[in-house]
PDB file of C-alpha atoms in Angstrom:
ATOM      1  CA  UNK A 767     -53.851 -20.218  33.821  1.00 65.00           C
ATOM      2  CA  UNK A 768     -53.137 -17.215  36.253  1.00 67.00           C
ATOM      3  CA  UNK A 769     -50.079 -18.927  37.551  1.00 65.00           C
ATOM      4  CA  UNK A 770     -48.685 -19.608  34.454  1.00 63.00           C
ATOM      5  CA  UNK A 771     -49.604 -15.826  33.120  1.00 63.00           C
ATOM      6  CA  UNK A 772     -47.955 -14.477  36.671  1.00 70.00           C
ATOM      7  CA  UNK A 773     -44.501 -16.658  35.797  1.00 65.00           C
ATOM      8  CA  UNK A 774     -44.253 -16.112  32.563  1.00 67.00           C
ATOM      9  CA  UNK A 775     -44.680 -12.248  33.623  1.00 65.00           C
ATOM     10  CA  UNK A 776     -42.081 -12.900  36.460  1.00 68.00           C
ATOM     11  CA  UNK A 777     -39.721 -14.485  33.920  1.00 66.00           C
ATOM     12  CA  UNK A 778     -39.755 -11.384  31.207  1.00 70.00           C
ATOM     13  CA  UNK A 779     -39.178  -9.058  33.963  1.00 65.00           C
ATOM     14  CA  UNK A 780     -35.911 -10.940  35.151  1.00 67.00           C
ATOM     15  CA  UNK A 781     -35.041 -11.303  31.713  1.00 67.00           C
ATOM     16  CA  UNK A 782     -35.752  -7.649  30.764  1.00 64.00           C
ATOM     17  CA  UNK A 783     -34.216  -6.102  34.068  1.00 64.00           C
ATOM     18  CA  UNK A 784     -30.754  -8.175  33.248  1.00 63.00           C
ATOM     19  CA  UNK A 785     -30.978  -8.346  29.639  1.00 60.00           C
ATOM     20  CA  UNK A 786     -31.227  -4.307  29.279  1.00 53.00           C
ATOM     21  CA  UNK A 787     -28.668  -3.286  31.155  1.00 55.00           C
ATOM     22  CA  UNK A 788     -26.491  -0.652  28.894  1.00 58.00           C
ATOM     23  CA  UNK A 789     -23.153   1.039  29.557  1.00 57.00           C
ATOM     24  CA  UNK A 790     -22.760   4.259  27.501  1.00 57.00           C
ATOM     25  CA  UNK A 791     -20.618   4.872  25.032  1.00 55.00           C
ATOM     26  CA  UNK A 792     -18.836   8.160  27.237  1.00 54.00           C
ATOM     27  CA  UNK A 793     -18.383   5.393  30.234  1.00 59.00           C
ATOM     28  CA  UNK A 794     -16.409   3.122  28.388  1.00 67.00           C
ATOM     29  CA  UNK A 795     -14.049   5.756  27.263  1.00 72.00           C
ATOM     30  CA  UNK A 796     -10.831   6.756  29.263  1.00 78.00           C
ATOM     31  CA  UNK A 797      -8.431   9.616  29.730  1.00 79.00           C
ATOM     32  CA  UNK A 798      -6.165   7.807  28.219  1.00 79.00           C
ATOM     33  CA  UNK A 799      -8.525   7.061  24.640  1.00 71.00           C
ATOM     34  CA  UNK A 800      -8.905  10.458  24.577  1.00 70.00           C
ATOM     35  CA  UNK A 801      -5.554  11.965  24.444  1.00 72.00           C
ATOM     36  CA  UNK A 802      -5.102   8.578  21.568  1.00 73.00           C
ATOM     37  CA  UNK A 803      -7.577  10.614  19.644  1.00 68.00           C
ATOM     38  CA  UNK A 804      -6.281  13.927  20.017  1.00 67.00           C
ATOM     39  CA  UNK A 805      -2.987  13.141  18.555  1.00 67.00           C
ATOM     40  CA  UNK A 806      -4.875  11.232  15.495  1.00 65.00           C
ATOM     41  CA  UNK A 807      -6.169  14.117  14.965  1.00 59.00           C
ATOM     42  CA  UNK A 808      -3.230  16.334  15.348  1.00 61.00           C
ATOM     43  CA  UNK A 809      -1.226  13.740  12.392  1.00 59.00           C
ATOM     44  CA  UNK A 810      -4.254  14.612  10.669  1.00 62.00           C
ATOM     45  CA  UNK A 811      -2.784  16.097   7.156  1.00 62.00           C
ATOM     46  CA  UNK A 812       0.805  15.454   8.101  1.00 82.00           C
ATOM     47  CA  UNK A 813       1.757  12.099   6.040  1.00 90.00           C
ATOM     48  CA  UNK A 814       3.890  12.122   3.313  1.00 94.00           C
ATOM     49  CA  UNK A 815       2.501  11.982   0.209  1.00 94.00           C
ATOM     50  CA  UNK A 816       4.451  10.131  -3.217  1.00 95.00           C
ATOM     51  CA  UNK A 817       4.957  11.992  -6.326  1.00 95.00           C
ATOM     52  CA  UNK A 818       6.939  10.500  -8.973  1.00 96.00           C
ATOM     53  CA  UNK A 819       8.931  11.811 -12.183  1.00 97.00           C
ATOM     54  CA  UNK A 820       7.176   9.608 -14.460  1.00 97.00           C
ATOM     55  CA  UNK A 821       4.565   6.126 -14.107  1.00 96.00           C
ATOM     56  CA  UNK A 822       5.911   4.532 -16.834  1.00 97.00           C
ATOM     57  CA  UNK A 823       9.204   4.228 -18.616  1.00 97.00           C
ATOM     58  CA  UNK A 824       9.873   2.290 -22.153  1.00 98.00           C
ATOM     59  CA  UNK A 825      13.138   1.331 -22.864  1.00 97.00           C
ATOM     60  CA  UNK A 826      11.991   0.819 -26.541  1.00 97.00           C
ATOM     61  CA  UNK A 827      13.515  -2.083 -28.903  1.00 97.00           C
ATOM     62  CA  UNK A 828      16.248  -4.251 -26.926  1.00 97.00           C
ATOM     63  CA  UNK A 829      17.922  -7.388 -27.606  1.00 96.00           C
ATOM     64  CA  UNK A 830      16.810 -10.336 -26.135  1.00 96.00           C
ATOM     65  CA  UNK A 831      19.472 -11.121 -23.140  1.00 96.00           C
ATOM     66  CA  UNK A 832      20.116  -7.071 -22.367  1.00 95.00           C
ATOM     67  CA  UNK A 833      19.901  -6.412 -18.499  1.00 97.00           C
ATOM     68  CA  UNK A 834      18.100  -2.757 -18.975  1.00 97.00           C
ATOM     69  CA  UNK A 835      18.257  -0.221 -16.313  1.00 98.00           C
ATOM     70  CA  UNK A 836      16.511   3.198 -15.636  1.00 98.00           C
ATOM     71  CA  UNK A 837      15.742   5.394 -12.738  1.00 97.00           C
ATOM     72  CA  UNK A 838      11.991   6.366 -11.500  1.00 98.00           C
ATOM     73  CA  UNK A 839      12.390   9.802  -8.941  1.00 97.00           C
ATOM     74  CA  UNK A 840      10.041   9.655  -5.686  1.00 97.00           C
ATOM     75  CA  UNK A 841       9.312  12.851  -4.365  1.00 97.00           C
ATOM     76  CA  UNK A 842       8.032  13.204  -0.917  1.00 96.00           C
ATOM     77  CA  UNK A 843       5.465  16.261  -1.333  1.00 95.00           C
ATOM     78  CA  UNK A 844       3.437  15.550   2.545  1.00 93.00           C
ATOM     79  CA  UNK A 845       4.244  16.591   5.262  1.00 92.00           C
ATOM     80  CA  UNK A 846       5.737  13.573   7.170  1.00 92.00           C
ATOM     81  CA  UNK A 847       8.756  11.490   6.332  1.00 94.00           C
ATOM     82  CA  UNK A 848       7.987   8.740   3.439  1.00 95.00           C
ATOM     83  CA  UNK A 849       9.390   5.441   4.339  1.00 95.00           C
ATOM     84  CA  UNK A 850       9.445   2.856   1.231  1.00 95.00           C
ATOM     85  CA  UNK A 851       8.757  -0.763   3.516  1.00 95.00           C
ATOM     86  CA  UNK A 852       9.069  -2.722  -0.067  1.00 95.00           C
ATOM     87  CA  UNK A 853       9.325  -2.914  -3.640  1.00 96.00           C
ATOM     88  CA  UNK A 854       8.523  -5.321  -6.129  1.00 96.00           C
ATOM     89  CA  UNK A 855       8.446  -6.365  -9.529  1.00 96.00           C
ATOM     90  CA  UNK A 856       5.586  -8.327 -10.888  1.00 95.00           C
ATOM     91  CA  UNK A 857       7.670 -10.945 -12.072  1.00 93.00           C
ATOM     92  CA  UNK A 858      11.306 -11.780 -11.420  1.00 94.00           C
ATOM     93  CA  UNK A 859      12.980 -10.056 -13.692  1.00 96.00           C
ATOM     94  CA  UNK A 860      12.238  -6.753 -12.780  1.00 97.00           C
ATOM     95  CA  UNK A 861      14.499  -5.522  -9.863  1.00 97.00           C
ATOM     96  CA  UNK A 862      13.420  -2.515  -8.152  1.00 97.00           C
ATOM     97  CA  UNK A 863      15.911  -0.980  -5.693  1.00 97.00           C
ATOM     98  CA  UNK A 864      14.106   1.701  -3.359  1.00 96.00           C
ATOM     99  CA  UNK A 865      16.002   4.001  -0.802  1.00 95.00           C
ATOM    100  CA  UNK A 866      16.857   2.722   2.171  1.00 93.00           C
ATOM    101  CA  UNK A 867      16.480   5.835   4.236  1.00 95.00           C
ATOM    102  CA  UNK A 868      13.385   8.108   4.953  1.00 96.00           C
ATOM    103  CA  UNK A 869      12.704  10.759   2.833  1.00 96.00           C
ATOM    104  CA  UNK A 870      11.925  13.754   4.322  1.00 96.00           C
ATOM    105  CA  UNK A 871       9.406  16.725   3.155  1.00 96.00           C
ATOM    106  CA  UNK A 872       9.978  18.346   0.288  1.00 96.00           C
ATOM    107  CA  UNK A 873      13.129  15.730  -0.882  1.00 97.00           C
ATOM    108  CA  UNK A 874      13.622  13.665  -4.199  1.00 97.00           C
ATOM    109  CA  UNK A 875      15.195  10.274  -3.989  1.00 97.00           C
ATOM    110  CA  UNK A 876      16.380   7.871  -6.778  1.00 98.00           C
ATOM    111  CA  UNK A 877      14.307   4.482  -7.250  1.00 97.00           C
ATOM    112  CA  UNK A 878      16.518   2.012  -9.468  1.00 97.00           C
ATOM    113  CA  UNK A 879      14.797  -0.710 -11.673  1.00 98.00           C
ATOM    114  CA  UNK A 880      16.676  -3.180 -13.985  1.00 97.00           C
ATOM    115  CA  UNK A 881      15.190  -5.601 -16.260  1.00 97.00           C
ATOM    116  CA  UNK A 882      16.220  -8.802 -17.690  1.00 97.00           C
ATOM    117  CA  UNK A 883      14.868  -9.557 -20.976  1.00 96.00           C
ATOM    118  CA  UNK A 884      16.600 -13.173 -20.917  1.00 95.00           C
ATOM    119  CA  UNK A 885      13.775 -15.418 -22.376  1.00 95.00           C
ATOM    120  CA  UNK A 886      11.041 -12.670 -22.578  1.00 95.00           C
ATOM    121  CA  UNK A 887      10.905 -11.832 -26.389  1.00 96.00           C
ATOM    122  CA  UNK A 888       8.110  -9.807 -27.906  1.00 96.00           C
ATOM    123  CA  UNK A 889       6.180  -6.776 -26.028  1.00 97.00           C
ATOM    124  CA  UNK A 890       6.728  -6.867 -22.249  1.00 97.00           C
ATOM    125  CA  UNK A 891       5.186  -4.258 -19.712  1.00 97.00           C
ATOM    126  CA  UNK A 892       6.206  -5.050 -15.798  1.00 97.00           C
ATOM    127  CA  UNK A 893       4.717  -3.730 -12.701  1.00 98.00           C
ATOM    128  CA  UNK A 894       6.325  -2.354  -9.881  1.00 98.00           C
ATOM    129  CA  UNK A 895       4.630  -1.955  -6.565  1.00 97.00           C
ATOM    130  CA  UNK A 896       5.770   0.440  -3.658  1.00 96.00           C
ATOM    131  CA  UNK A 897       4.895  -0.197  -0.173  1.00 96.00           C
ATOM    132  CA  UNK A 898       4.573   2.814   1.851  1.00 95.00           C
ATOM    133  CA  UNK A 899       3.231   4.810   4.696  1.00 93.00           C
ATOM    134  CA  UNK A 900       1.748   7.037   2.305  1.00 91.00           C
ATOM    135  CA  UNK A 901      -1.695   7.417   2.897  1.00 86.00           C
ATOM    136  CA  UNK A 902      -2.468   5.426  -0.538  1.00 88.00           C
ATOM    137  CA  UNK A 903       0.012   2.928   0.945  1.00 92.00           C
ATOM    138  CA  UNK A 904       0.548   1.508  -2.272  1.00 94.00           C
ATOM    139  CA  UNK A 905       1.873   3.618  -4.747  1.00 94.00           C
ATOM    140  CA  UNK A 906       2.991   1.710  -8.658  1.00 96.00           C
ATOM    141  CA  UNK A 907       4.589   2.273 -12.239  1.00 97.00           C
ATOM    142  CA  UNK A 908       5.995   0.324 -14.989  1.00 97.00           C
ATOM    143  CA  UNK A 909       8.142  -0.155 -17.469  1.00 98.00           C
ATOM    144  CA  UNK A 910       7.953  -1.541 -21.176  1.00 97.00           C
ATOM    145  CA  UNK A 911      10.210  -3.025 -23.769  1.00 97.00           C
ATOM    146  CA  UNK A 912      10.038  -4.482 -27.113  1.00 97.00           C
ATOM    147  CA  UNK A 913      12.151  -7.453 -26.713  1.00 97.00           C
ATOM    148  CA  UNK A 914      13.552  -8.197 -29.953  1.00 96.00           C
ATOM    149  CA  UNK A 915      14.240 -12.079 -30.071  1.00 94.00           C
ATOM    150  CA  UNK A 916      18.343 -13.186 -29.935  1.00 85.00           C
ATOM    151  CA  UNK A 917      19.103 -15.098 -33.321  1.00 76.00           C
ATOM    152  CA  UNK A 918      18.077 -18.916 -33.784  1.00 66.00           C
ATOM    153  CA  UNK A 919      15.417 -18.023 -31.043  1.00 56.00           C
ATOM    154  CA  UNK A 920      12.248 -18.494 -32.173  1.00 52.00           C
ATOM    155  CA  UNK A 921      10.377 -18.209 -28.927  1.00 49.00           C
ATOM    156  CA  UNK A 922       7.248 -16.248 -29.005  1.00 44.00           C
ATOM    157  CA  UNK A 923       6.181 -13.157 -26.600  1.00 40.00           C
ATOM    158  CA  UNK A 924       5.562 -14.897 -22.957  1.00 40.00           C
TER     159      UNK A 924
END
């Protein structure tokens, strides 16, 4: 019974002595982690941010067929250049044409949308969706219609 209490004792300590061994948190970072962090910190504040003219814009009663078009205005009010990676529609016939170029602090550019109300009588509202490197990183509006149906069309609101 001694013999077994002395290994099992024997055992735990091995375990225990390998088992605990800890690094620190401060001796796992580098030089290199730190000056990382200190330049987070300094971009702290200075991403742009998206403000836009309107979030929604209703082109009221067109004909069925009409290829509609409008203009949303995305203002870059951060402090960083706003790049647009994407824009979509929520379905395909909503065609969202974003700047190509960075806007810079303080500037306005022009976002295009069309839509296509071929086949989509009745009450339509479409989402578009921004991809940014805003700090949202998602920014969205919409536009509506009232799609009046083209004659001998009596397709209902899809």
């Amino acid at each position: 019974m001694i013999r077994k209490s002395i290994g099992l004792l024997a055992l735990t300590l091995v375990v225990l002595t390998t088992a605990c061994k800890q690094e620190s948190a401060a001796d796992k970072i580098t030089e290199a982690d730190l000056k990382a962090i200190e330049a987070e910190k300094a971009l702290v504040g200075k991403m742009p941010k998206v403000k836009l003219d309107k979030e929604i814009h209703d082109f009221g009663t067109i004909v069925e067929g009409t290829v509609a078009e409008t203009e949303f205005i995305v203002t870059n009010t951060g402090e960083g250049d706003l790049l647009i990676a994407d824009a979509k529609g929520s379905c395909g016939c909503t065609v969202p044409k974003p700047p190509k170029d960075p806007i810079k602090p303080g500037d306005s550019a022009p976002i295009k949308v069309s839509f296509d109300s071929k086949g989509k009588p009745g009450a339509q509202e479409k989402t578009v969706t921004l991809t940014t490197n805003s700090e949202n990183g998602k920014e969205m509006f919409k536009i509506k219609a009232n799609v009046t149906p083209m004659a001998g069309n009596s397709a209902t609101t899809k």
